[in-house]
Amino acid sequence: MAKIVVIGGTGLIGSKVVAKLTAHGHEAVAASPNTGVNSLTGEGLAEALEGASTVVDVSNSPSFAPDDVIEFFTTSTRNLLAAERAAGVTHHVALTIVGTNRPQNIPYFAAKVAQEELIRESGIAYSLVHATQFFEFVGSIADISTTDGTVVLPGALIQPIAAEDVATAVARAAAGDPTGDVEIAGPEAFGMDEFARRALTFRGDPRTVVRDDSAPYYGAQIEERTLIPVEGAHIFETTLEEWLPANPPRA
């Protein structure tokens, strides 16, 4: 079994990936600033990657400001790839987003595109797991789209996925051979406004959800199909109705 280092291994997805890989007999190392490994500064990378065959990057920028997010993903990825070359790592796995290869003007997506380009050009065999939006972010999407008690969101299609299923896909990629680009998604596509409406209604949230196709998504306009997968994506089974009862909103 392989030594697999998970950058961002103490976060929402990373902790689940570490648990899944460990359960299957791999030596999975959770690497994050909490464990003394910082991909942004390079601290602890050489030591963490010693003897590793695979590196999984599920880290995320602490700030979503346009300049901050692109600085994080480009600097962090360059540091990781350099450390991987020095350590003889043969497989780089990164979690990214469905829609990065389509026209859009979302700063976060632009940062992920820059990250993907660095990985593709690195010479290290890779797997890029493109995921749709997570169920887990429905609350924050509603919050940033709320004005005076009304949630305003576009009807652009979304096909969200459970974080548990994302972790399964990433762990499978890490344990297997490099596959290049793959897309993963949940089983249902519905309008972004409907996504928020269903979740808020189930949770007894009094806010009204209104559809406005000119409303922004994380500060940018999106097309109807930017956020849903293309044909051939790996579809996971967890539905929103199954996920909601087991995942109450954070206090």
Short mmCIF file of C-alpha atoms in Angstrom, two decimals:
data_model
loop_
_atom_site.label_atom_id
_atom_site.label_comp_id
_atom_site.label_asym_id
_atom_site.label_seq_id
_atom_site.Cartn_x
_atom_site.Cartn_y
_atom_site.Cartn_z
CA MET A 1 0.00 0.00 0.00
CA ALA A 2 1.10 3.54 -0.75
CA LYS A 3 2.04 6.56 1.30
CA ILE A 4 -0.42 9.26 0.25
CA VAL A 5 -0.08 12.81 1.55
CA VAL A 6 -3.32 14.79 1.71
CA ILE A 7 -2.76 18.54 1.59
CA GLY A 8 -5.69 20.12 3.42
CA GLY A 9 -6.10 16.80 5.18
CA THR A 10 -7.79 18.20 8.28
CA GLY A 11 -10.59 20.03 6.41
CA LEU A 12 -14.11 19.05 5.31
CA ILE A 13 -13.05 16.90 2.37
CA GLY A 14 -9.47 16.13 3.39
CA SER A 15 -10.36 14.53 6.72
CA LYS A 16 -12.82 12.24 4.96
CA VAL A 17 -10.25 11.34 2.28
CA VAL A 18 -7.66 10.47 4.94
CA ALA A 19 -10.18 8.25 6.75
CA LYS A 20 -11.20 6.43 3.57
CA LEU A 21 -7.62 5.81 2.45
CA THR A 22 -6.59 4.64 5.92
CA ALA A 23 -9.55 2.24 6.04
CA HIS A 24 -8.26 0.68 2.83
CA GLY A 25 -4.79 0.12 4.24
CA HIS A 26 -2.91 3.09 2.82
CA GLU A 27 -0.56 5.26 4.83
CA ALA A 28 -2.56 8.47 4.56
CA VAL A 29 -0.91 11.56 6.02
CA ALA A 30 -3.07 14.59 6.89
CA ALA A 31 -0.96 17.62 5.99
CA SER A 32 -2.15 21.13 6.84
CA PRO A 33 -0.98 24.17 8.80
CA ASN A 34 -2.51 22.45 11.84
CA THR A 35 -0.01 19.60 11.42
CA GLY A 36 2.97 21.80 10.58
CA VAL A 37 2.70 21.60 6.79
CA ASN A 38 1.96 24.80 4.90
CA SER A 39 1.81 24.59 1.12
CA LEU A 40 1.60 28.37 0.79
CA THR A 41 4.91 29.01 2.58
CA GLY A 42 6.48 25.62 1.84
CA GLU A 43 6.94 24.89 5.55
CA GLY A 44 7.15 21.17 6.27
CA LEU A 45 6.54 20.03 2.69
CA ALA A 46 9.83 18.23 2.12
CA GLU A 47 9.51 16.26 5.34
CA ALA A 48 5.85 15.37 4.75
CA LEU A 49 6.44 14.17 1.18
CA GLU A 50 9.42 11.97 1.96
CA GLY A 51 8.63 8.47 0.68
CA ALA A 52 5.22 9.46 -0.75
CA SER A 53 4.06 8.16 -4.11
CA THR A 54 0.92 10.30 -4.34
CA VAL A 55 -0.07 13.79 -3.21
CA VAL A 56 -3.70 14.83 -2.93
CA ASP A 57 -4.45 18.56 -2.85
CA VAL A 58 -7.83 19.47 -1.37
CA SER A 59 -6.59 22.68 0.25
CA ASN A 60 -8.52 25.92 -0.11
CA SER A 61 -7.78 29.61 0.07
CA PRO A 62 -8.65 31.26 3.41
CA SER A 63 -9.74 34.35 1.47
CA PHE A 64 -11.93 34.47 -1.65
CA ALA A 65 -10.87 38.00 -2.61
CA PRO A 66 -9.77 37.79 -6.28
CA ASP A 67 -6.09 38.64 -5.70
CA ASP A 68 -5.85 36.46 -2.60
CA VAL A 69 -7.39 33.38 -4.13
CA ILE A 70 -5.22 33.37 -7.26
CA GLU A 71 -2.12 34.01 -5.14
CA PHE A 72 -3.01 31.08 -2.91
CA PHE A 73 -3.65 28.53 -5.65
CA THR A 74 -0.70 29.47 -7.86
CA THR A 75 1.87 29.81 -5.07
CA SER A 76 0.67 26.75 -3.18
CA THR A 77 0.57 24.60 -6.31
CA ARG A 78 4.04 25.68 -7.44
CA ASN A 79 5.43 24.84 -4.01
CA LEU A 80 3.72 21.47 -4.00
CA LEU A 81 4.87 20.48 -7.48
CA ALA A 82 8.46 21.48 -6.74
CA ALA A 83 8.44 19.44 -3.54
CA GLU A 84 6.89 16.50 -5.38
CA ARG A 85 9.61 16.51 -8.03
CA ALA A 86 12.28 16.54 -5.32
CA ALA A 87 10.58 13.68 -3.47
CA GLY A 88 9.91 11.53 -6.54
CA VAL A 89 6.12 11.70 -6.24
CA THR A 90 4.52 10.07 -9.29
CA HIS A 91 0.83 11.05 -9.00
CA HIS A 92 -0.71 14.44 -8.20
CA VAL A 93 -4.44 14.50 -7.41
CA ALA A 94 -6.29 17.80 -7.10
CA LEU A 95 -9.90 18.62 -6.34
CA THR A 96 -11.24 21.30 -8.66
CA ILE A 97 -14.58 22.49 -10.05
CA VAL A 98 -17.00 21.57 -12.80
CA GLY A 99 -17.17 24.53 -15.17
CA THR A 100 -13.59 25.74 -15.14
CA ASN A 101 -13.30 24.85 -18.84
CA ARG A 102 -16.35 26.95 -19.80
CA PRO A 103 -16.75 30.69 -20.32
CA GLN A 104 -17.36 32.45 -16.98
CA ASN A 105 -15.98 35.39 -15.05
CA ILE A 106 -15.90 34.04 -11.50
CA PRO A 107 -12.56 35.01 -9.87
CA TYR A 108 -12.43 31.77 -7.85
CA PHE A 109 -12.84 29.73 -11.03
CA ALA A 110 -10.04 31.72 -12.69
CA ALA A 111 -7.75 30.80 -9.81
CA LYS A 112 -8.64 27.12 -10.18
CA VAL A 113 -7.96 27.34 -13.93
CA ALA A 114 -4.49 28.70 -13.15
CA GLN A 115 -3.95 25.84 -10.69
CA GLU A 116 -5.04 23.26 -13.26
CA GLU A 117 -2.68 24.68 -15.89
CA LEU A 118 0.29 24.43 -13.53
CA ILE A 119 -0.57 20.80 -12.81
CA ARG A 120 -1.02 19.87 -16.47
CA GLU A 121 2.30 21.47 -17.40
CA SER A 122 4.24 20.02 -14.46
CA GLY A 123 5.32 16.76 -16.07
CA ILE A 124 3.90 14.83 -13.09
CA ALA A 125 1.09 12.40 -13.89
CA TYR A 126 -2.17 13.78 -12.52
CA SER A 127 -5.83 13.29 -11.79
CA LEU A 128 -8.06 16.38 -11.67
CA VAL A 129 -11.39 15.65 -9.98
CA HIS A 130 -13.89 18.30 -11.10
CA ALA A 131 -16.80 18.41 -8.62
CA THR A 132 -20.08 20.27 -8.72
CA GLN A 133 -21.10 22.48 -5.78
CA PHE A 134 -21.39 20.70 -2.43
CA PHE A 135 -24.68 20.34 -0.55
CA GLU A 136 -22.73 21.62 2.45
CA PHE A 137 -22.52 25.14 1.00
CA VAL A 138 -26.24 25.71 0.46
CA GLY A 139 -26.46 27.76 3.67
CA SER A 140 -23.57 30.05 2.78
CA ILE A 141 -24.91 30.51 -0.78
CA ALA A 142 -28.23 31.62 0.68
CA ASP A 143 -26.54 33.88 3.22
CA ILE A 144 -24.44 35.82 0.71
CA SER A 145 -27.50 36.18 -1.54
CA THR A 146 -29.81 37.59 1.17
CA THR A 147 -31.00 41.19 1.33
CA ASP A 148 -33.69 42.25 3.83
CA GLY A 149 -34.76 38.67 4.46
CA THR A 150 -35.06 37.72 0.80
CA VAL A 151 -32.69 35.33 -0.96
CA VAL A 152 -32.20 36.29 -4.60
CA LEU A 153 -30.56 33.71 -6.85
CA PRO A 154 -30.47 32.91 -10.57
CA GLY A 155 -32.19 29.89 -12.04
CA ALA A 156 -28.94 28.62 -13.53
CA LEU A 157 -28.76 24.86 -13.20
CA ILE A 158 -26.81 23.22 -10.42
CA GLN A 159 -26.23 19.50 -9.77
CA PRO A 160 -24.88 19.45 -6.21
CA ILE A 161 -23.06 16.60 -4.53
CA ALA A 162 -22.50 15.47 -0.94
CA ALA A 163 -19.05 16.07 0.53
CA GLU A 164 -18.92 12.40 1.50
CA ASP A 165 -19.28 11.42 -2.15
CA VAL A 166 -16.64 13.96 -3.19
CA ALA A 167 -14.24 12.41 -0.69
CA THR A 168 -14.99 8.94 -2.06
CA ALA A 169 -14.16 10.10 -5.59
CA VAL A 170 -10.94 11.80 -4.50
CA ALA A 171 -9.84 8.78 -2.45
CA ARG A 172 -10.48 6.46 -5.40
CA ALA A 173 -8.43 8.72 -7.65
CA ALA A 174 -5.59 8.76 -5.13
CA ALA A 175 -5.55 5.00 -4.76
CA GLY A 176 -5.65 4.38 -8.51
CA ASP A 177 -3.64 5.27 -11.58
CA PRO A 178 -3.60 8.82 -12.96
CA THR A 179 -6.73 9.50 -15.01
CA GLY A 180 -6.40 13.10 -16.18
CA ASP A 181 -9.65 15.05 -15.93
CA VAL A 182 -12.83 13.53 -14.50
CA GLU A 183 -16.13 15.13 -13.51
CA ILE A 184 -18.34 14.12 -10.59
CA ALA A 185 -21.82 15.27 -9.60
CA GLY A 186 -24.89 14.44 -7.59
CA PRO A 187 -27.94 12.78 -9.14
CA GLU A 188 -30.26 15.80 -9.53
CA ALA A 189 -30.09 19.05 -11.48
CA PHE A 190 -32.28 21.96 -10.48
CA GLY A 191 -32.18 25.75 -10.53
CA MET A 192 -29.92 27.42 -8.00
CA ASP A 193 -32.92 29.20 -6.53
CA GLU A 194 -34.70 25.86 -6.14
CA PHE A 195 -31.63 24.36 -4.44
CA ALA A 196 -31.72 27.08 -1.80
CA ARG A 197 -35.53 27.03 -1.52
CA ARG A 198 -35.68 23.30 -0.82
CA ALA A 199 -32.99 23.47 1.83
CA LEU A 200 -34.37 26.52 3.60
CA THR A 201 -37.92 25.14 3.56
CA PHE A 202 -36.78 21.84 5.05
CA ARG A 203 -34.85 23.68 7.77
CA GLY A 204 -37.75 25.95 8.64
CA ASP A 205 -35.85 29.03 7.55
CA PRO A 206 -38.34 31.94 7.14
CA ARG A 207 -36.48 33.64 4.28
CA THR A 208 -38.20 33.88 0.90
CA VAL A 209 -36.23 32.70 -2.14
CA VAL A 210 -36.76 34.67 -5.34
CA ARG A 211 -35.47 33.76 -8.80
CA ASP A 212 -33.71 36.52 -10.72
CA ASP A 213 -31.57 35.36 -13.62
CA SER A 214 -29.58 38.58 -13.49
CA ALA A 215 -28.58 37.92 -9.86
CA PRO A 216 -24.90 37.10 -9.29
CA TYR A 217 -23.38 33.84 -8.07
CA TYR A 218 -20.38 34.66 -5.87
CA GLY A 219 -20.29 38.09 -7.49
CA ALA A 220 -20.44 36.97 -11.13
CA GLN A 221 -23.04 36.27 -13.80
CA ILE A 222 -23.28 32.63 -14.86
CA GLU A 223 -24.85 30.87 -17.82
CA GLU A 224 -27.59 28.27 -17.41
CA ARG A 225 -25.32 25.22 -17.78
CA THR A 226 -21.94 26.48 -16.48
CA LEU A 227 -22.16 24.54 -13.22
CA ILE A 228 -23.48 21.16 -14.35
CA PRO A 229 -21.40 18.24 -15.64
CA VAL A 230 -21.00 17.07 -19.19
CA GLU A 231 -21.94 13.64 -20.50
CA GLY A 232 -19.70 10.94 -19.07
CA ALA A 233 -19.44 12.38 -15.56
CA HIS A 234 -19.46 10.01 -12.60
CA ILE A 235 -22.86 10.45 -10.91
CA PHE A 236 -23.18 9.69 -7.20
CA GLU A 237 -26.45 8.63 -5.61
CA THR A 238 -26.96 10.85 -2.55
CA THR A 239 -29.95 13.15 -3.08
CA LEU A 240 -30.64 16.47 -1.37
CA GLU A 241 -33.65 14.94 0.39
CA GLU A 242 -31.43 12.17 1.79
CA TRP A 243 -28.69 14.59 2.79
CA LEU A 244 -30.76 17.27 4.55
CA PRO A 245 -32.04 15.25 7.56
CA ALA A 246 -28.51 14.16 8.47
CA ASN A 247 -26.99 17.63 8.08
CA PRO A 248 -28.66 20.35 10.14
CA PRO A 249 -27.38 23.90 9.70
CA ARG A 250 -24.37 24.88 11.78
CA ALA A 251 -25.23 26.79 14.93
#
